[in-house]
PDB file of N, CA and C in Angstrom:
ATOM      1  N   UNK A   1     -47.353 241.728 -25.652  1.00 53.00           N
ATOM      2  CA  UNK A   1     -46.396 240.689 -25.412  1.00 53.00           C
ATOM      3  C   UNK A   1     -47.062 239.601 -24.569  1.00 53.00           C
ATOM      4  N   UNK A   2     -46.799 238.264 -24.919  1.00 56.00           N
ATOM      5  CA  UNK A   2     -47.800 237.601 -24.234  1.00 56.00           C
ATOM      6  C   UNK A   2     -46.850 237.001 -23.013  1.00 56.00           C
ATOM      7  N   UNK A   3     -47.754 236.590 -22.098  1.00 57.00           N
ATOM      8  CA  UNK A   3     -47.299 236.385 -20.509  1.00 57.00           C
ATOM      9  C   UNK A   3     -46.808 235.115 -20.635  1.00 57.00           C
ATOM     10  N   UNK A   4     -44.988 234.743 -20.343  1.00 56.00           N
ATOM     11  CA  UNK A   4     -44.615 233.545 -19.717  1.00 56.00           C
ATOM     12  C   UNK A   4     -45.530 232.090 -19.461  1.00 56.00           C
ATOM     13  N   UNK A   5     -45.290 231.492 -20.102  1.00 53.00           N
ATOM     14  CA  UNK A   5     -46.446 230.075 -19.324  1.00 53.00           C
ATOM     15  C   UNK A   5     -45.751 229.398 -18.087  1.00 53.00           C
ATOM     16  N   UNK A   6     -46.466 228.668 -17.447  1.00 52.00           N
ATOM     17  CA  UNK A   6     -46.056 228.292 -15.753  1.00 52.00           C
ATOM     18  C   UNK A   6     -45.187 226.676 -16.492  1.00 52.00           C
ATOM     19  N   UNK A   7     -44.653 226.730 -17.660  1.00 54.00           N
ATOM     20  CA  UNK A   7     -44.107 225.166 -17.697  1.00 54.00           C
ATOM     21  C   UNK A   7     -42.401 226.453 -17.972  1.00 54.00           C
ATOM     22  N   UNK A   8     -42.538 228.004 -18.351  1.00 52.00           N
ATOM     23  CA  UNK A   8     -41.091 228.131 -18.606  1.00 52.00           C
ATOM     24  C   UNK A   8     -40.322 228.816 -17.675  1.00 52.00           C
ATOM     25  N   UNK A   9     -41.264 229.198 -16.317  1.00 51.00           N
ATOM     26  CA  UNK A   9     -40.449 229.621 -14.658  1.00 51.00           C
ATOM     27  C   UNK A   9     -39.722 228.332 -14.607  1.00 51.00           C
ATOM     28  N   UNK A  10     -38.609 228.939 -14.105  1.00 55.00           N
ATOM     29  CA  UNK A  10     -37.774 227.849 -13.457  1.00 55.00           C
ATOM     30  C   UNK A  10     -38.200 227.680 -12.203  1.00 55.00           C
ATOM     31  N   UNK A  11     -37.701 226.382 -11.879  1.00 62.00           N
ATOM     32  CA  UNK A  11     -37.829 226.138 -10.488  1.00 62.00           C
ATOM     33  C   UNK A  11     -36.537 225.851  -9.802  1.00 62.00           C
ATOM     34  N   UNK A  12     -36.569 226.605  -8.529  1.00 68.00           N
ATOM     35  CA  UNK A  12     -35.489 226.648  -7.815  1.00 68.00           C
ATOM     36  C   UNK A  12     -35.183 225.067  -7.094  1.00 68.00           C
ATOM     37  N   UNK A  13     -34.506 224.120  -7.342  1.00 86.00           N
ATOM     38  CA  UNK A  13     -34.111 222.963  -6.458  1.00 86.00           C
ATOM     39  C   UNK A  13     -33.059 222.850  -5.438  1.00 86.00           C
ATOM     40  N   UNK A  14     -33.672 223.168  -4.360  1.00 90.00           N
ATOM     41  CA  UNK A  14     -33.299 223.615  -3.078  1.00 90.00           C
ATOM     42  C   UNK A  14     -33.530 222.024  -2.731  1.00 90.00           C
ATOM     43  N   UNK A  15     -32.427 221.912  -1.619  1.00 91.00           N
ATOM     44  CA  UNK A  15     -32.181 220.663  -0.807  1.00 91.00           C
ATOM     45  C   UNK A  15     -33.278 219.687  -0.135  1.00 91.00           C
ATOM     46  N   UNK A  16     -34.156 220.632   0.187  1.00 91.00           N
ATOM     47  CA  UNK A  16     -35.313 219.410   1.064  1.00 91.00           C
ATOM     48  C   UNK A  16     -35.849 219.096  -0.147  1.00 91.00           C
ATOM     49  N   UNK A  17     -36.566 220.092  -1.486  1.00 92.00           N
ATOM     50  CA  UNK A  17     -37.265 219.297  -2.307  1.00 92.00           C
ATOM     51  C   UNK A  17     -35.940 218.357  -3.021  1.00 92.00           C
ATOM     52  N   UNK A  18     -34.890 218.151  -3.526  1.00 91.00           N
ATOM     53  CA  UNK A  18     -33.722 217.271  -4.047  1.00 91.00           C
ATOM     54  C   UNK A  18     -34.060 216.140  -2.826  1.00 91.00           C
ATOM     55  N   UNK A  19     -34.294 215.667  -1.746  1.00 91.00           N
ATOM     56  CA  UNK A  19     -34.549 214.905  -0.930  1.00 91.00           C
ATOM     57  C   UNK A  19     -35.810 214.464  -0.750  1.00 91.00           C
ATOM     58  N   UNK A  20     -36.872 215.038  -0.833  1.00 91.00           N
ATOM     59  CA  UNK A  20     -38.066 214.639  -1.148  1.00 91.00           C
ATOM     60  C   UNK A  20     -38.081 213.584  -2.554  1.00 91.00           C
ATOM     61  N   UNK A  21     -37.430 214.060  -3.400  1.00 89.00           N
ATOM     62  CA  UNK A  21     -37.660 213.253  -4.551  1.00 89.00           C
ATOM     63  C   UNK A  21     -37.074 211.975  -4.711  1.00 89.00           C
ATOM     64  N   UNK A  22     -35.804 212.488  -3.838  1.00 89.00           N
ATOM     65  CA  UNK A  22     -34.755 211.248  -4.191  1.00 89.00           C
ATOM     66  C   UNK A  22     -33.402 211.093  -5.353  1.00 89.00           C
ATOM     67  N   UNK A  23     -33.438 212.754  -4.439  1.00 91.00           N
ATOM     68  CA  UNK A  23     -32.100 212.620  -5.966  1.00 91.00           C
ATOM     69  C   UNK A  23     -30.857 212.764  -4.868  1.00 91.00           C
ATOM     70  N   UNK A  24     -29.672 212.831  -5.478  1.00 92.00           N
ATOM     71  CA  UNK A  24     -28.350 213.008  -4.902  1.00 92.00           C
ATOM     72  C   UNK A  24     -27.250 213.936  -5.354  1.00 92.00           C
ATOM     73  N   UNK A  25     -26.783 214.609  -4.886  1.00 92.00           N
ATOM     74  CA  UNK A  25     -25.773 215.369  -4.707  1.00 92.00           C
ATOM     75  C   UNK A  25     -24.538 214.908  -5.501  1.00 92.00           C
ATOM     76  N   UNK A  26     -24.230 215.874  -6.438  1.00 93.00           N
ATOM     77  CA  UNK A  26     -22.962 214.799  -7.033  1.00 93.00           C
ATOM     78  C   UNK A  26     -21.638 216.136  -7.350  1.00 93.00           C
ATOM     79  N   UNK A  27     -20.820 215.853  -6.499  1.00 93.00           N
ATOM     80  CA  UNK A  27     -19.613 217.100  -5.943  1.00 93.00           C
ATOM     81  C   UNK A  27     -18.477 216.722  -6.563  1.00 93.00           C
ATOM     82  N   UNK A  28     -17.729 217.096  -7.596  1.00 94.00           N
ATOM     83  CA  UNK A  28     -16.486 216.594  -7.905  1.00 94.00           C
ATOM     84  C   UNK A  28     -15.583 217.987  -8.040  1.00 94.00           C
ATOM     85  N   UNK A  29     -14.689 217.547  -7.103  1.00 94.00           N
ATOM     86  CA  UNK A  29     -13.192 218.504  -7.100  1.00 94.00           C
ATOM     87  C   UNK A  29     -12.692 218.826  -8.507  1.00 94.00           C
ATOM     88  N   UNK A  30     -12.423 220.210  -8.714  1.00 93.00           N
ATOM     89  CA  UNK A  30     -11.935 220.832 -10.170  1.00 93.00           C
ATOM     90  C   UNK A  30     -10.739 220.082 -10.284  1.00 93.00           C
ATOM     91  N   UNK A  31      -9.851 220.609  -8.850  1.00 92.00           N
ATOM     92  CA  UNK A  31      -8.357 220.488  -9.076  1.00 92.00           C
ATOM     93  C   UNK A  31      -7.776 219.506  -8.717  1.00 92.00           C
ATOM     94  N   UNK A  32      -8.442 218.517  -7.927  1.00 92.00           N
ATOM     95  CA  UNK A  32      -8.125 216.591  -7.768  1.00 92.00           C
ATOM     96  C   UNK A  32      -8.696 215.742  -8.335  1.00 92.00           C
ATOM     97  N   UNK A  33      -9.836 216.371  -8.694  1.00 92.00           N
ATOM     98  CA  UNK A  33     -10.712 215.120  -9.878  1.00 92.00           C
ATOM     99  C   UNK A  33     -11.268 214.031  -9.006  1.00 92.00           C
ATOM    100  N   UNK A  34     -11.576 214.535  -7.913  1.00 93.00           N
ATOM    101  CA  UNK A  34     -12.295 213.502  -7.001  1.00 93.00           C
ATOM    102  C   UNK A  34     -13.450 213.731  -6.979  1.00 93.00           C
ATOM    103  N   UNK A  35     -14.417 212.990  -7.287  1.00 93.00           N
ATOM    104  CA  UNK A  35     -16.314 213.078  -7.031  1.00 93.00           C
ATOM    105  C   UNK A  35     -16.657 212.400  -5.933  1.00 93.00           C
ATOM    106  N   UNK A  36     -17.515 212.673  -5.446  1.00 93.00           N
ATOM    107  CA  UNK A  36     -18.224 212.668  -4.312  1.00 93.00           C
ATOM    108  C   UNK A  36     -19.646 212.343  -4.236  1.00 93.00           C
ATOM    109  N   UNK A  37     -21.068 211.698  -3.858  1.00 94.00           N
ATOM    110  CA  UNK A  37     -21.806 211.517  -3.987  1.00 94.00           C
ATOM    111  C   UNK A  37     -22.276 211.985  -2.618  1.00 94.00           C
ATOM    112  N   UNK A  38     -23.169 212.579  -2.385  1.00 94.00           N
ATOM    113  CA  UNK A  38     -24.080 212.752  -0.700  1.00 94.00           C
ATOM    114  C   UNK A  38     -25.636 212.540  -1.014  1.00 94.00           C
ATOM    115  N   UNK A  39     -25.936 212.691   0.363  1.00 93.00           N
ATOM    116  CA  UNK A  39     -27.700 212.852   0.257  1.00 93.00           C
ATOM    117  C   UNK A  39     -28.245 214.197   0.413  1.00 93.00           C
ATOM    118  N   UNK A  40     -28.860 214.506   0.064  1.00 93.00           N
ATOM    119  CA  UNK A  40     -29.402 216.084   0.181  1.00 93.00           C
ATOM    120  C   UNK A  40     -29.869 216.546   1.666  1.00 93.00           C
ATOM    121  N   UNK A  41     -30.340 215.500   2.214  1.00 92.00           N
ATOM    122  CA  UNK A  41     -30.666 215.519   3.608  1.00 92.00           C
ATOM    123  C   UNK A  41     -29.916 215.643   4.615  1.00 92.00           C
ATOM    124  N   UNK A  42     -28.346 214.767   4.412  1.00 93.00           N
ATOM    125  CA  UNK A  42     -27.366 215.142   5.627  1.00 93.00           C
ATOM    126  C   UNK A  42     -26.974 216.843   4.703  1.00 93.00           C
ATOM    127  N   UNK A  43     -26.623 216.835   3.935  1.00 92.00           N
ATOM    128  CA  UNK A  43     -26.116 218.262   3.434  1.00 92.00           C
ATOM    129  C   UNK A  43     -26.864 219.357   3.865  1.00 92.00           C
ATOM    130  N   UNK A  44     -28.620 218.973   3.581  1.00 92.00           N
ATOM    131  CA  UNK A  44     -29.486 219.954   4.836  1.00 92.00           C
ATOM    132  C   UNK A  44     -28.919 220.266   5.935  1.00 92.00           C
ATOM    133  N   UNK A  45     -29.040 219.210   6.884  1.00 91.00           N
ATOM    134  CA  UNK A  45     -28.912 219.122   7.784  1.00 91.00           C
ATOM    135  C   UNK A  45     -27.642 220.265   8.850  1.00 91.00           C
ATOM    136  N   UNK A  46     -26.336 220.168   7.816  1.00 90.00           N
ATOM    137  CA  UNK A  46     -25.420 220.987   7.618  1.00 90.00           C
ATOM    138  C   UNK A  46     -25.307 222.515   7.603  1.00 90.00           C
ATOM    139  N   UNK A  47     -25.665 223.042   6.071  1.00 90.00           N
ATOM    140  CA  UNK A  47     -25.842 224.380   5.621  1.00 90.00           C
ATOM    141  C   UNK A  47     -27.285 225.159   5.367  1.00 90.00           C
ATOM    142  N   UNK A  48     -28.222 224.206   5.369  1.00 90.00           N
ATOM    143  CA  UNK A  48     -29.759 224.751   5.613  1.00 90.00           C
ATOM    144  C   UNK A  48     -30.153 224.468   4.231  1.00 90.00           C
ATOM    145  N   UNK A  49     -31.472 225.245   3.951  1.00 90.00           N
ATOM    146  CA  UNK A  49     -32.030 224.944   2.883  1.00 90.00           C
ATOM    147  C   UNK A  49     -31.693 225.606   1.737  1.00 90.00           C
ATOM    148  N   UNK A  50     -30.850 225.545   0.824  1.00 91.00           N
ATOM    149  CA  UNK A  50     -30.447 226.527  -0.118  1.00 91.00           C
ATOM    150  C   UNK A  50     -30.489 225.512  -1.202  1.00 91.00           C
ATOM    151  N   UNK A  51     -30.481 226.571  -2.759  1.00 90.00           N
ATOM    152  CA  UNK A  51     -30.498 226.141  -3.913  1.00 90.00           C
ATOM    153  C   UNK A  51     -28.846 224.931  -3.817  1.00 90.00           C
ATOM    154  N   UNK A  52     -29.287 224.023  -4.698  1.00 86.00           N
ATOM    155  CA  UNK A  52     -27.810 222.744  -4.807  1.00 86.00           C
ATOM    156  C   UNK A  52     -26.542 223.232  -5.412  1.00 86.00           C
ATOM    157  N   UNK A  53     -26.841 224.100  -5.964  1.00 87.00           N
ATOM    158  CA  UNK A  53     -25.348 224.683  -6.761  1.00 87.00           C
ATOM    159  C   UNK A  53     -24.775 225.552  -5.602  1.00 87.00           C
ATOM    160  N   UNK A  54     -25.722 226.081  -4.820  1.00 89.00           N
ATOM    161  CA  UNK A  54     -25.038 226.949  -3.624  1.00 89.00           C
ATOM    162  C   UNK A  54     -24.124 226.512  -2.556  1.00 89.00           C
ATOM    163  N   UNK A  55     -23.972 224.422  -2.844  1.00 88.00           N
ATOM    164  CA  UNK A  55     -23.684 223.822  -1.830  1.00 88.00           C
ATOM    165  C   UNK A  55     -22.040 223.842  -1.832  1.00 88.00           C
ATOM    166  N   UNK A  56     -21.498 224.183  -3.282  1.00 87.00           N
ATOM    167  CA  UNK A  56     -19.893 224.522  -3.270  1.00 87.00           C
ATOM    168  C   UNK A  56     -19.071 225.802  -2.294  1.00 87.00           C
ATOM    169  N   UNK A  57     -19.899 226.822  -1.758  1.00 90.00           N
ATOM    170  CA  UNK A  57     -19.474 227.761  -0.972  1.00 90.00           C
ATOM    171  C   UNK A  57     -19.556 226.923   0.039  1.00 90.00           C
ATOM    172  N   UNK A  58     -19.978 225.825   0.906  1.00 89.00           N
ATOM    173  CA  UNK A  58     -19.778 225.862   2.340  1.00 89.00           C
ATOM    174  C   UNK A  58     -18.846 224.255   2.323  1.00 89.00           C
ATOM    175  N   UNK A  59     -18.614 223.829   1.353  1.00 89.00           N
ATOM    176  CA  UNK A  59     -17.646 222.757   1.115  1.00 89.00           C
ATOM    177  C   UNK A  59     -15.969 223.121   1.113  1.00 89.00           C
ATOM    178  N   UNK A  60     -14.831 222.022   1.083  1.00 90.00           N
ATOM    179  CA  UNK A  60     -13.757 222.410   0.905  1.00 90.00           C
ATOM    180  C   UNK A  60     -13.031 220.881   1.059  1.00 90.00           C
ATOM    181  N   UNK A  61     -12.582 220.658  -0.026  1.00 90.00           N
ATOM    182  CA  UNK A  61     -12.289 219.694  -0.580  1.00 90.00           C
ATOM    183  C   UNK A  61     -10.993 218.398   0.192  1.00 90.00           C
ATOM    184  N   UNK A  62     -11.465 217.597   1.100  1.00 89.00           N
ATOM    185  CA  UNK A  62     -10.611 217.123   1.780  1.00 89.00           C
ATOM    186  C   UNK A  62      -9.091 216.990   1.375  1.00 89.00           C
ATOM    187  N   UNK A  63      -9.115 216.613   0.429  1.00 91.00           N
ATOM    188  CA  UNK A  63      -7.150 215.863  -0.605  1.00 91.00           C
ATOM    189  C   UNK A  63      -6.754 217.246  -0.592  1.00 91.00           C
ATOM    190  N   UNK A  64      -7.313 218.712  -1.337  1.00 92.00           N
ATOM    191  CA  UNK A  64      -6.306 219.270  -1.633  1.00 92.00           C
ATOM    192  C   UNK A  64      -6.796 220.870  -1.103  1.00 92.00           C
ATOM    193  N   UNK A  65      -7.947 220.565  -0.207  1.00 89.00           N
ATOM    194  CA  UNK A  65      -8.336 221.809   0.492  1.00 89.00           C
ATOM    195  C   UNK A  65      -8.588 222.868  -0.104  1.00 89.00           C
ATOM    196  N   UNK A  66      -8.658 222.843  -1.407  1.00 91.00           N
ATOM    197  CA  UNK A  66      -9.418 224.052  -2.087  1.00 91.00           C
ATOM    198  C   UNK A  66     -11.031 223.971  -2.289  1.00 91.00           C
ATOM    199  N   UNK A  67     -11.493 225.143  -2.454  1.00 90.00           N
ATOM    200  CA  UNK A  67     -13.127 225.839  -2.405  1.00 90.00           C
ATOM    201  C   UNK A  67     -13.609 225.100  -3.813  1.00 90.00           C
ATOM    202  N   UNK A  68     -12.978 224.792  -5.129  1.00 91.00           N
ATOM    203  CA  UNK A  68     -14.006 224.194  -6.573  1.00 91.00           C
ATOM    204  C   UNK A  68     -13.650 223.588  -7.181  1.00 91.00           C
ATOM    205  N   UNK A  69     -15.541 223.404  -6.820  1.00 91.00           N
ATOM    206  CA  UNK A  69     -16.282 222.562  -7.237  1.00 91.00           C
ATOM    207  C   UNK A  69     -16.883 222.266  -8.638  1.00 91.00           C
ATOM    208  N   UNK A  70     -17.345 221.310  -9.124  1.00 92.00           N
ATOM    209  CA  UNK A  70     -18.784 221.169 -10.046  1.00 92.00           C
ATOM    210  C   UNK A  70     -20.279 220.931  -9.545  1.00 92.00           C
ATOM    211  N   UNK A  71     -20.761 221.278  -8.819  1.00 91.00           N
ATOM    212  CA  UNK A  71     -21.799 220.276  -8.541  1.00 91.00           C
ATOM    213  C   UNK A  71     -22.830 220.434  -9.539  1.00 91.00           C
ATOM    214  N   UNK A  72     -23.674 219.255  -8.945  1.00 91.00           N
ATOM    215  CA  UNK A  72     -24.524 218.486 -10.013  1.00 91.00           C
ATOM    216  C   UNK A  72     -25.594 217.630  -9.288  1.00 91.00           C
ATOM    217  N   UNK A  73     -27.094 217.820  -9.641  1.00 91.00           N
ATOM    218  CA  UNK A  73     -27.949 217.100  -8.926  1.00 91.00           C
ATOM    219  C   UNK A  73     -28.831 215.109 -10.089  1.00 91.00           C
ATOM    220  N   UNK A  74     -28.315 214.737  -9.732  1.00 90.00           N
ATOM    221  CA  UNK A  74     -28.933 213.502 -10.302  1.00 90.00           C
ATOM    222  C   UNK A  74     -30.232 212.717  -9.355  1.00 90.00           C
ATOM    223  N   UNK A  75     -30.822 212.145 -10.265  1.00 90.00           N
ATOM    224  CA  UNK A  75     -31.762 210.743  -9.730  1.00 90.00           C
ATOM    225  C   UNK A  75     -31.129 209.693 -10.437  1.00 90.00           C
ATOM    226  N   UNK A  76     -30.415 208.609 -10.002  1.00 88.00           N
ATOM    227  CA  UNK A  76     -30.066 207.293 -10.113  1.00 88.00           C
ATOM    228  C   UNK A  76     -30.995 206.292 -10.190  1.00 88.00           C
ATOM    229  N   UNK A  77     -30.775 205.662 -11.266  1.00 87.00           N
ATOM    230  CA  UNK A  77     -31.536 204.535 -11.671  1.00 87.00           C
ATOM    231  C   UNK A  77     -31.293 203.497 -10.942  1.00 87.00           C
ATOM    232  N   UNK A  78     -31.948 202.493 -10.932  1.00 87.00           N
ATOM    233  CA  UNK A  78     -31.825 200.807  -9.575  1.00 87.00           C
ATOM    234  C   UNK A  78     -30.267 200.819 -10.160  1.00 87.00           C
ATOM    235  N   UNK A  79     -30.244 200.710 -11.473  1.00 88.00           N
ATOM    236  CA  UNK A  79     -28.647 200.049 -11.275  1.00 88.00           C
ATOM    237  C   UNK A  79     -27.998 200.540 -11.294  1.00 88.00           C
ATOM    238  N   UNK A  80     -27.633 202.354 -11.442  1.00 86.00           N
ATOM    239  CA  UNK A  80     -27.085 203.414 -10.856  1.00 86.00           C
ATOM    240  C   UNK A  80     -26.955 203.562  -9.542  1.00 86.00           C
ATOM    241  N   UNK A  81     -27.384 203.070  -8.608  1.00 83.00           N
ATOM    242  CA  UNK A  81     -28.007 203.501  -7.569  1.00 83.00           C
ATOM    243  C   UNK A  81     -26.841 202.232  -6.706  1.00 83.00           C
ATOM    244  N   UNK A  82     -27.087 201.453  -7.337  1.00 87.00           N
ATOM    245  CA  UNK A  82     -26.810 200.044  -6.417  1.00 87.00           C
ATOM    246  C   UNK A  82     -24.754 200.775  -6.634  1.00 87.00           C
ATOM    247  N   UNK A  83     -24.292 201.158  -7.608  1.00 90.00           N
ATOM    248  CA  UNK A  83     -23.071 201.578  -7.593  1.00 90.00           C
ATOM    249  C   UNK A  83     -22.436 202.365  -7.200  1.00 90.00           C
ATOM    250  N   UNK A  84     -23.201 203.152  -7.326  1.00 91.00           N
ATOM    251  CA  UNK A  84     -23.247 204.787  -6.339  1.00 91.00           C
ATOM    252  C   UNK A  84     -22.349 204.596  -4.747  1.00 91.00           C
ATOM    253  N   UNK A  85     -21.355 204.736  -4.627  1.00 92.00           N
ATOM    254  CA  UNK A  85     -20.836 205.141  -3.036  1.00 92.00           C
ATOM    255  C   UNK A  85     -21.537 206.743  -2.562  1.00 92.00           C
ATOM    256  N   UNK A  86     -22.269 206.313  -1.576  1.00 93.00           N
ATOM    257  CA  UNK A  86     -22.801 207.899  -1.114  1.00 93.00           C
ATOM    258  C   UNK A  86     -21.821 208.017   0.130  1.00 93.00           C
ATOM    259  N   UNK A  87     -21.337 208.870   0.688  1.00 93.00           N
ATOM    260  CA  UNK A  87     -20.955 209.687   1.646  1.00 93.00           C
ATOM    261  C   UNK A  87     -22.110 209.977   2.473  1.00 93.00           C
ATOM    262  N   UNK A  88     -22.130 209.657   3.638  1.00 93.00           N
ATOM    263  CA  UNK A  88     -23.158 209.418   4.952  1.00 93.00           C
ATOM    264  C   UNK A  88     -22.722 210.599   6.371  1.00 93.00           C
ATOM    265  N   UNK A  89     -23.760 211.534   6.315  1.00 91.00           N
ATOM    266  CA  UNK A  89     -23.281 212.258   8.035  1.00 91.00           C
ATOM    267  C   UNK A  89     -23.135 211.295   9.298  1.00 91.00           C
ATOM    268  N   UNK A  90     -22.096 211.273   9.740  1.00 92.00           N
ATOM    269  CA  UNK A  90     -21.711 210.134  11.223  1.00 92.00           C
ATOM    270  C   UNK A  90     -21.932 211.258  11.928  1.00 92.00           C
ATOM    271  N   UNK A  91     -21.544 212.825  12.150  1.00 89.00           N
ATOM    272  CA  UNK A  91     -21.491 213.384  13.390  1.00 89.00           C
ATOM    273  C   UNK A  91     -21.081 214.394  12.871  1.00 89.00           C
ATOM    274  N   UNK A  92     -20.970 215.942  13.507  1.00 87.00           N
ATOM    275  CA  UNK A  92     -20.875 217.677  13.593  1.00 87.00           C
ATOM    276  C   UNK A  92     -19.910 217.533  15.157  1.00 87.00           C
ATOM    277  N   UNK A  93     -18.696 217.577  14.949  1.00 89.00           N
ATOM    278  CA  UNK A  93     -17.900 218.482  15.728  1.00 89.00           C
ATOM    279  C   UNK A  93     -17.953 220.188  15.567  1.00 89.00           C
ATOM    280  N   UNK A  94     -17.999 220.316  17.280  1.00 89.00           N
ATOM    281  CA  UNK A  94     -17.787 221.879  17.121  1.00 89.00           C
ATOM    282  C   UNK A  94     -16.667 222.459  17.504  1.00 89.00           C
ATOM    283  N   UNK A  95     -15.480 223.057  17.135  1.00 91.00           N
ATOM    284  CA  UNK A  95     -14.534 223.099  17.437  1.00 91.00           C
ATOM    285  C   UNK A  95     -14.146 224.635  18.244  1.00 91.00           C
ATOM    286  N   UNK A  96     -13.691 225.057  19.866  1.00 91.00           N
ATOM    287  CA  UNK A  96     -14.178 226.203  20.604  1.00 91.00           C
ATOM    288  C   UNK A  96     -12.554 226.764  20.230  1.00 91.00           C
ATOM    289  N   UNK A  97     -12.521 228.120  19.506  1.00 91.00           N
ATOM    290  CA  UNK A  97     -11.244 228.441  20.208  1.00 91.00           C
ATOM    291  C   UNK A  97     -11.350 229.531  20.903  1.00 91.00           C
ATOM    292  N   UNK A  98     -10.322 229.650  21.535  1.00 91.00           N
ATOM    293  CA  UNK A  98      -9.904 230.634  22.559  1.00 91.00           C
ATOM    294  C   UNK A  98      -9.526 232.098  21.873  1.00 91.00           C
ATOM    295  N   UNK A  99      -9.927 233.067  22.057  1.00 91.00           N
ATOM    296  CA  UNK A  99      -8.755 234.703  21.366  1.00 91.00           C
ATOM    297  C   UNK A  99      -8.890 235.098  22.268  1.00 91.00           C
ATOM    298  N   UNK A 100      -7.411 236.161  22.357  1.00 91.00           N
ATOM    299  CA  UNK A 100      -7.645 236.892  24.296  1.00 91.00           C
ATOM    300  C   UNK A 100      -6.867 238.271  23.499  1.00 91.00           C
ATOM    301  N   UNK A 101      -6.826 239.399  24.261  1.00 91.00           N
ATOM    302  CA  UNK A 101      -6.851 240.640  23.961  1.00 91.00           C
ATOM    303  C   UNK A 101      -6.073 240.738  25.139  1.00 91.00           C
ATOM    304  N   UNK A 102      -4.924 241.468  24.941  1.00 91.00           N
ATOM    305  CA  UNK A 102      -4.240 242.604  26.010  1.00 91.00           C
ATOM    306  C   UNK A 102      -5.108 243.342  26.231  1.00 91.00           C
ATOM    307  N   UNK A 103      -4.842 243.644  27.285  1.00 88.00           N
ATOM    308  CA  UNK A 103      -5.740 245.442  28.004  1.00 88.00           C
ATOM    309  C   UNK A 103      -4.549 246.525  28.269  1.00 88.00           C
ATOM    310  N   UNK A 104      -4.118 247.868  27.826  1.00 78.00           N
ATOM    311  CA  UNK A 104      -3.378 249.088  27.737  1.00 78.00           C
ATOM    312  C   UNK A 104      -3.854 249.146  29.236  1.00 78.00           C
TER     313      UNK A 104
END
């Protein structure tokens, strides 16, 4: 049986290389039909380095607060690009709560 050639391994596209290249993140809600565009780099920045399809587990959909997703990784062309609304990281709140336990 002859051995796999190195053009038919897949390659895993994990977030820093999707940012190295210059592609973008493209997230659209199942059940609101809202898409979303990000950069791979604030999304790093976020959940770490994982494959792009993995990025629907740590998302949750602002309008209607459910978990799915489609995602989808593109490179945008100049005039793709110029239309494109991306979604930008401003800031990471950490939010502390309190749990307290009776003692018997």
């Amino acid at each position: 049986m002859p051995e796999p050639s190195s053009r038919t391994r897949r390659v895993v596209q994990t977030l820093s290389r999707a940012h190295e290249i210059g592609q973008l993140i493209r997230v659209r809600c199942i059940n609101c039909n809202i898409t979303r565009h990000y950069l791979p780099g604030d999304l790093l920045k976020l959940v770490g380095d994982i494959p792009f399809w993995d990025v629907e587990r740590h998302m949750r959909c602002e309008r209607c607060k459910r978990r799915e997703f489609d995602v989808d990784i593109l490179l945008p062309s100049a005039v793709q690009g110029v239309k494109i609304r991306v979604r930008r990281l401003v800031g990471v709140r950490t939010v502390r709560r309190v749990m307290w336990s009776d003692e018997t």
